[in-house]
Structure formats: structure tokens, C-alpha cells
Amino acid sequence: MALSHNAVAASDNANASSPVEKTMVITASRTAETVSSLPQTVQVIDQEQIQQQVQPGNNLADILPKLIPGLGAPTQVTTQFGQTLRGRPVLILIDGVSQYDNRNVSRKLSSVSPEMVARIEVVSGASSIYGAGGAGGVINIITKDASKETLAFETRLGLKASTEELDSEALSYNFLQSASGTVDKFSYLATLTGEIRKGMFDADGDRIAPEPAQTSRSDADSLGALVKLGYQFDADTSVKLTFDWYEEEQDTEYAANYGGPGVPALFGADVEAKAIKGLELDDQPKTERTSITLDFINQDLFGSTFRGQAYYREREYRFYPFGSTRTLAIAPAYQPAFRTDRAPLPVVNQSTSEAEVYGTKLTLETSINDDASVIWGLDYNLDKGKQTARGYDVTSFINSGALTYEPIGSRYEYGPEVETETKAAFAQLEWDTSDTVTVRAGVRYENINVDVDDATPPMETWFWNQYGAMVSPFFPDAGPEAVEGDELDYDAWLFNIGAIDRISDNAEIFINYSEGYELPDAARLLRDGLSPDSLMLELFTNAGGATDIGDSKFDAMKVKNYEFGWRGHWESASASITAFYNKSDKTAVFNSDYTVDMLDQVKTISGLESTLDVYVNNSIQTGGTFSYTKGETRGEDGKKRDLQATEASPAKLTAYVQLNKSNFTTRLQSMTIFDYNKAARDDNGADIEGYTTLDLLTQVAVGPGNLQVNVSNLLNNEYQTVYSQWAEATYGPASGLNAEGRTVSMSYHMEY
């Protein structure tokens, strides 16, 4: 979508978008720029649009796919895995601070309260302005700022209920309370948000179970705090300190269904995905994120505008315990010792991923003359991450039907600790070659040092815990062997060049080439390896191969992006259409045994995005979006295979009609996800069945504020999300959850 026009504030002047659109300023490109100067697909989602979609239990991962055409479908669980942008990972920023880290767990959009968001800027396609993580584009989430008044308050209270299960177990609540103001040169904001979520229920009124692979959000409470302190030294110079904290923790007595005692689902049985009461688990899934950011701006530093940012952030993600089983094939020479030819290795473990990140970003915008300027600067980032796990008693897990989790032993390594240091320099030239044409060209150089620690693979830990007593008499000097760490160095050069031609007062065409890259997730890729000295390589014929980090094919995966587009904006309508293509020479593959490989395979993705908004009159507007993505990879055999739906998202169509009055707004919107069976035909992923959802969003002025009533999944459609269909094919039936049925939410919001 070139720009989003779906205004939600009640208004009787809905068709005044054209002048705004041409002069709208965004900051996702690291400096304040008008949309009409950018040779890329750009979208700005304002606060009214976001708040119109908000209801208890929803997060940005639920909201944004209904507004951004190229973004993957909502997952309705904690992860945003599969929510790619143009088939590639998207870089999430919060107030300009990258949320990317080397162990890139997909919870960014579920770890910020939507009620705190002022606007969201989306720049599709990579650019040399940013480094790792944004091969598909950038989503910059900008939180609310201080009021210009001396003292102002904001309050929001809301609740949500399932229409199929009308009791306290189906209610969710949320709140926001904020105080802010500006006194002389000092500004301040303090905001607290909270949410109490109960159960989620499907279209039949059945409780939806926790998702055992990536964690669900039912029966989870969250709390968030945002504090901003600013000081304006003079007209050109200001400083701002931001503290942002969010925590969410599940507390449920329901578990996923593994088929009862004996957990037959773990061994391939087909069981119903449903919630089973009786869960006994002390340490339940959790998300916690803390960020401290210092921003400094001087708009006249030796003739340049200087922006400096220093940040610190840390996060901790705890998963649901995951049961799996693997059968090791014993080498013939050792079968007499084991008295069998196979050694089962059932495991129940719960992992926790942690990251700590420090960094600085320095940006200068310098005018060369009236027609040209350059943006240039330096970035530094230090990312320290680790993932650990704890085991649970397998017998209790099996006998209880996956309800009882009794911890055993101490925590163990779940991949190596990884420290990634990135130093980068970039420059981008903007040149108005004529009154209507603007050209942009940029370059970025990054030096990346990855320090991988020694680590004992989890399979070693599992094996020696279960078979150590049996093996030790034959190999008294043997034991768990660590994979030796190493230091990896990368150099990445990124380039972009594009041009935009304002062919009339109301239309623009643009063409753009840009490059981005992804760092290999070393901790994840090395989790399943074994040391060359591991006894397991001798004992078992299917234990895998030895891992030598120095010889591993780790390298920055460069992505080359091309796009060509047109956008138009008039008094009564706006529209856009963009064709895109991107290519990389490496492919990350998620295997059926949950391992991940980085392969030397060419991966290409192409597609189309289009938007239309029509202002029928001062009260009625209508429109929608469409996106189509095709992705394929070519293996060593030369055969092309279509990508899974978690990469190349199924085609998506959204539509809406909205009525705006002076004290009343109502919007009927739909989202259709089309069937996707291409990967299944190549035996490369799940066969995805499409679905359509319909929502009714209403807001009316009542007293000093606005009453909002939203009905989601209005027709109570029964379906599974794209993620749940993929997860069922990948992890088993316990992950094949039904989507949420019809819900009704009410909230009251006022500013005073």
C-alpha cells in the first residue's frame, strides 16, 4: 500500500487526503522525509487507524496484516513466525531502535502494547540505511509522545468476550492510563497499560488449547510501562530519554491434547487439537522486554542536522515445554551392548532465550546545494545472546497425558552463547535532477564479528542423561562433548539506487533497486550439531555429522530487491500498484525433525501489491488491498520447489466500507486468505486452506470520550490460521489449533 487512508476518527470531511499525502513526513528512513520523495512503497498507519482495530487480547501481529497488504496473515499465537513482508523477514523498530538480535525469536509484534502506539511507518524492501534483519522491509513503531499542554490525561478501559462461551472464563480486560505535559522547556509522559486475558474459544465454543511449539496468549496477563522525559535546549537542539518495559506471563490450568496417558500424538497418532484441564507447570511461558533509549537532535550542527541515538535493551522469552522423540539407530558393533538395534530418545524440555543489546546510531543530513543532500552516519551494535533449557521427567509426562511437568536436573545449554559485534558506515545521496524527478543512491558497509562459545549440544545432554549408566562401563572415559566455539567475521556491502518521477500533481512512478542481508542464526543452526569427538557418532548411524564451526557454511545472506510502482492520489480516491522481485543465493530450511540448515540454494520471490481507497462522498469511503507472492528455491538437483506458506505468504485480499459522521464511525472490513498448495505439491510444506474473516468496528461519541464496540469474526467462521496449518504439518496435531470464533469487545477512551 502506498499510503493508507482509512481514517477512523469520526469526521464529516473524509475526502481531504490528497494534500496530506503529498506532504506527509516519515522518519523510518532515519531522517524526516516526505513520502513523495521516496522511490519505494511506503505506508503510514496513524493512531486513529490503530486504535480502531485495538481490542483486549489483540496485539500488533493481529492488527497489521489487516492494514499492510504484503504482510503475512495473523497467527493468533505469541509468535509472528511466518509474517514475512514480500516473502522476507521484516525489521521491527520501536522508536527507531532495532529489535533484531542474532537469536531472532519472532515475538517483536507481541511485546509492545498497541494502546501505546502513535503511528507506524512501513517501508517495503531493504535499503542501505539499515543493516541485518530487514531484507523484506522496515516497520517502525513510534510510541506516543508528551502532550503540548501543561498537564493532560488519557484513559482507556476495555473488555472482550466470546459470543459462544458467555462466562467469566471467556472474558478479557485491558486498561491504559497516561499523564503527560510540557512545562517550559521540559516535557514528560508516563503511561501504564495492562491486560488480563482469559480463555480463547473457537467457533464451536470449545476452548483453544495452548500451542506447544510457540506458545499461545490465552490465560496470560501483561503489563507495560512507557516513560519519556524531554528537554528543548533551544529551537534547534533537544534531548529525550525513553524507558519502555513490557512483561507478559501465562498462568493456565489447560494443556495441549497429546491423546491421554501414553501421549500417542507424540508417536504419530492423529488426535483432536483441544484443551485438556489439569496442567501442572510452575514455570509457564513468559515474555519480558526492557529498553532504555537516549535521543539527541541538533538541527544546525555546522550546517547539518545531527541525530544521535544510544540504546540498551534486554529481553527474555520462555517457551512452553515441548515433547519430542527420536530413535537412534545403533551401529551393529554395539547392538549386543544395548541388546537392541534402536535406542529411543524421548525428551520433554522447555527453553528460554535471552538477549542483551547495546548500540549507538549517528546520522547527519547535509545539504550539498538546493537540489542535493546526503544522509550519512555510523552505527555500532553489540548483541549478546544465549538460550538454555530445563528438562522434565518423561515418565510423568507420558503417564499424565502431557499434564504433569516435573523438573529434573539443572538447566543446560540449548545452543552456544553468541556475541555479535557490528560496526557500520553508510551514506545516501538524494538529488532532485529536475522539478519532478528525484534520484536516491546509497551504500552501506558493515563489519560483523561473531564470537561463538563452546557449547554442549542438547542431544549430548539428553543421551548421557538417559543412557550414561549403560554406556559408561564400556567407555569409562567418555562423556558429553562440547562443540568447540570459534570466531566468525563477515563483511557486507549493501547498495541501493532508485528514482521517482512525479508525473503529475496527482501521480508518481518509481523504480528501485536495494540490497539487504540476514545473518545466520548461529545459535539455532549449531544447536543440533555434535562435536567431532562425540561418542554418539561412533555408536549411532543416524546421529548426524560432526560440526566444525570454522568449516561451516555460515555467511551473511545477501538479498537483492527490485520494485517498480505507481501511486496516485486525488480528492476522491487514491490507488497504488507495485511489482517486486528479490533474490538470494542461500536458503534457510526448516526440516521435519525440527533442525534448521543453511543451504547454498538460490531463492527467488516475486509478487504484486495493490491498494484502492475511494471517497464516495463526505461520509462514505471504501476500498481494499491485494497482495500476491510467489517464492521458489532451486536445489542442487536443479529442480525448482515452491516455498512454504510461512515464507511466500498466500495471496491476501482485504476490503472495507466505512461510514463517517460527526459523532459516529462504523467500518465493515474483511480479510481473505487464499488457498496455497504449491509447496505441498513439491512435498515442501503444508497444504494451506484459505479462509475469510469479517469484522465490524464501531465508534460513537459518548460523554467526554468515545465508546468503541468491535465484533471480530462476525460470521463466526470456523478455520485454522496459516500458522496453525503449517504447525500441524510440522509439529503434529497438538499444534493444529482452531482459530478464535466470534468475539465482541467494548472499550471507552477519553483524553482530558
mmCIF file of C-alpha atoms in Angstrom, residues 330-453:
data_model
loop_
_atom_site.group_PDB
_atom_site.id
_atom_site.type_symbol
_atom_site.label_atom_id
_atom_site.label_comp_id
_atom_site.label_asym_id
_atom_site.label_seq_id
_atom_site.Cartn_x
_atom_site.Cartn_y
_atom_site.Cartn_z
ATOM 1 C CA ILE A 330 22.672 -48.340 16.930
ATOM 2 C CA ALA A 331 25.720 -49.332 14.907
ATOM 3 C CA PRO A 332 25.911 -53.142 14.503
ATOM 4 C CA ALA A 333 29.101 -53.442 16.583
ATOM 5 C CA TYR A 334 27.342 -52.011 19.640
ATOM 6 C CA GLN A 335 23.942 -53.674 19.373
ATOM 7 C CA PRO A 336 24.940 -56.509 21.775
ATOM 8 C CA ALA A 337 25.794 -53.946 24.471
ATOM 9 C CA PHE A 338 22.426 -52.221 24.062
ATOM 10 C CA ARG A 339 20.646 -55.570 23.497
ATOM 11 C CA THR A 340 18.688 -53.912 20.691
ATOM 12 C CA ASP A 341 19.279 -52.207 17.383
ATOM 13 C CA ARG A 342 17.500 -48.997 18.353
ATOM 14 C CA ALA A 343 17.687 -46.545 21.239
ATOM 15 C CA PRO A 344 14.631 -44.307 21.773
ATOM 16 C CA LEU A 345 15.393 -40.788 22.948
ATOM 17 C CA PRO A 346 12.164 -39.211 24.262
ATOM 18 C CA VAL A 347 12.631 -35.704 25.623
ATOM 19 C CA VAL A 348 10.498 -33.050 27.303
ATOM 20 C CA ASN A 349 12.285 -29.745 27.567
ATOM 21 C CA GLN A 350 11.478 -26.050 27.985
ATOM 22 C CA SER A 351 13.798 -23.419 26.555
ATOM 23 C CA THR A 352 14.416 -19.800 27.490
ATOM 24 C CA SER A 353 16.053 -17.346 25.096
ATOM 25 C CA GLU A 354 17.788 -14.225 26.403
ATOM 26 C CA ALA A 355 19.438 -11.298 24.664
ATOM 27 C CA GLU A 356 21.194 -8.118 25.757
ATOM 28 C CA VAL A 357 21.924 -5.398 23.197
ATOM 29 C CA TYR A 358 23.860 -2.108 23.320
ATOM 30 C CA GLY A 359 24.227 0.311 20.459
ATOM 31 C CA THR A 360 24.590 3.765 19.017
ATOM 32 C CA LYS A 361 23.346 5.366 15.789
ATOM 33 C CA LEU A 362 24.773 8.623 14.486
ATOM 34 C CA THR A 363 23.109 10.283 11.487
ATOM 35 C CA LEU A 364 23.925 13.524 9.691
ATOM 36 C CA GLU A 365 21.836 15.149 6.978
ATOM 37 C CA THR A 366 23.893 17.625 4.983
ATOM 38 C CA SER A 367 22.713 19.855 2.160
ATOM 39 C CA ILE A 368 25.078 19.993 -0.799
ATOM 40 C CA ASN A 369 23.070 22.617 -2.681
ATOM 41 C CA ASP A 370 19.412 23.466 -3.313
ATOM 42 C CA ASP A 371 18.926 20.256 -5.291
ATOM 43 C CA ALA A 372 21.019 17.661 -3.434
ATOM 44 C CA SER A 373 21.641 16.422 0.066
ATOM 45 C CA VAL A 374 23.354 13.442 1.672
ATOM 46 C CA ILE A 375 22.426 11.345 4.687
ATOM 47 C CA TRP A 376 25.444 9.672 6.243
ATOM 48 C CA GLY A 377 26.491 8.204 9.528
ATOM 49 C CA LEU A 378 27.876 5.438 11.706
ATOM 50 C CA ASP A 379 26.249 2.535 13.585
ATOM 51 C CA TYR A 380 27.584 0.329 16.360
ATOM 52 C CA ASN A 381 25.759 -2.642 17.875
ATOM 53 C CA LEU A 382 26.796 -5.299 20.401
ATOM 54 C CA ASP A 383 24.401 -8.229 20.787
ATOM 55 C CA LYS A 384 24.881 -10.917 23.441
ATOM 56 C CA GLY A 385 22.504 -13.857 23.388
ATOM 57 C CA LYS A 386 22.042 -17.293 24.870
ATOM 58 C CA GLN A 387 19.406 -19.997 25.060
ATOM 59 C CA THR A 388 19.122 -22.522 27.860
ATOM 60 C CA ALA A 389 16.675 -25.299 28.661
ATOM 61 C CA ARG A 390 15.459 -27.416 31.509
ATOM 62 C CA GLY A 391 14.279 -30.974 31.296
ATOM 63 C CA TYR A 392 11.117 -32.564 32.678
ATOM 64 C CA ASP A 393 10.539 -36.117 33.780
ATOM 65 C CA VAL A 394 9.485 -38.106 30.722
ATOM 66 C CA THR A 395 7.641 -40.805 32.676
ATOM 67 C CA SER A 396 5.419 -38.283 34.477
ATOM 68 C CA PHE A 397 4.785 -36.501 31.192
ATOM 69 C CA ILE A 398 3.752 -39.720 29.412
ATOM 70 C CA ASN A 399 1.703 -41.219 32.236
ATOM 71 C CA SER A 400 -0.220 -37.976 32.861
ATOM 72 C CA GLY A 401 -1.029 -37.419 29.200
ATOM 73 C CA ALA A 402 1.220 -34.321 28.994
ATOM 74 C CA LEU A 403 -0.367 -32.670 32.027
ATOM 75 C CA THR A 404 2.339 -33.054 34.681
ATOM 76 C CA TYR A 405 5.753 -31.412 34.285
ATOM 77 C CA GLU A 406 8.249 -32.359 36.995
ATOM 78 C CA PRO A 407 11.610 -30.622 36.528
ATOM 79 C CA ILE A 408 14.725 -32.781 36.566
ATOM 80 C CA GLY A 409 18.362 -31.788 36.879
ATOM 81 C CA SER A 410 19.764 -28.348 36.274
ATOM 82 C CA ARG A 411 19.479 -26.056 33.290
ATOM 83 C CA TYR A 412 21.569 -26.984 30.271
ATOM 84 C CA GLU A 413 22.796 -25.295 27.121
ATOM 85 C CA TYR A 414 20.360 -25.133 24.227
ATOM 86 C CA GLY A 415 22.847 -23.874 21.697
ATOM 87 C CA PRO A 416 26.005 -21.811 22.190
ATOM 88 C CA GLU A 417 26.209 -18.338 23.612
ATOM 89 C CA VAL A 418 26.809 -15.909 20.759
ATOM 90 C CA GLU A 419 28.166 -12.365 20.847
ATOM 91 C CA THR A 420 27.785 -10.330 17.668
ATOM 92 C CA GLU A 421 29.578 -7.001 17.220
ATOM 93 C CA THR A 422 28.590 -4.865 14.229
ATOM 94 C CA LYS A 423 30.300 -1.694 13.013
ATOM 95 C CA ALA A 424 28.848 0.084 10.017
ATOM 96 C CA ALA A 425 29.127 3.240 7.943
ATOM 97 C CA PHE A 426 26.578 4.397 5.389
ATOM 98 C CA ALA A 427 25.801 7.257 3.036
ATOM 99 C CA GLN A 428 22.826 8.016 0.842
ATOM 100 C CA LEU A 429 22.550 10.795 -1.737
ATOM 101 C CA GLU A 430 19.251 12.436 -2.659
ATOM 102 C CA TRP A 431 19.293 14.526 -5.826
ATOM 103 C CA ASP A 432 16.418 16.434 -7.437
ATOM 104 C CA THR A 433 17.520 16.095 -11.042
ATOM 105 C CA SER A 434 14.529 18.185 -12.172
ATOM 106 C CA ASP A 435 11.360 19.687 -10.782
ATOM 107 C CA THR A 436 9.669 16.285 -10.908
ATOM 108 C CA VAL A 437 12.429 13.656 -10.653
ATOM 109 C CA THR A 438 14.322 12.650 -7.500
ATOM 110 C CA VAL A 439 17.139 10.099 -7.524
ATOM 111 C CA ARG A 440 18.464 8.279 -4.479
ATOM 112 C CA ALA A 441 21.624 6.194 -4.230
ATOM 113 C CA GLY A 442 23.132 4.685 -1.110
ATOM 114 C CA VAL A 443 25.870 2.413 0.158
ATOM 115 C CA ARG A 444 26.433 0.695 3.493
ATOM 116 C CA TYR A 445 29.475 -1.204 4.710
ATOM 117 C CA GLU A 446 29.254 -3.487 7.718
ATOM 118 C CA ASN A 447 31.934 -5.398 9.569
ATOM 119 C CA ILE A 448 30.427 -8.162 11.671
ATOM 120 C CA ASN A 449 32.320 -10.204 14.234
ATOM 121 C CA VAL A 450 30.510 -13.239 15.678
ATOM 122 C CA ASP A 451 32.060 -14.888 18.729
ATOM 123 C CA VAL A 452 30.575 -18.370 19.296
ATOM 124 C CA ASP A 453 31.290 -20.007 22.682
#
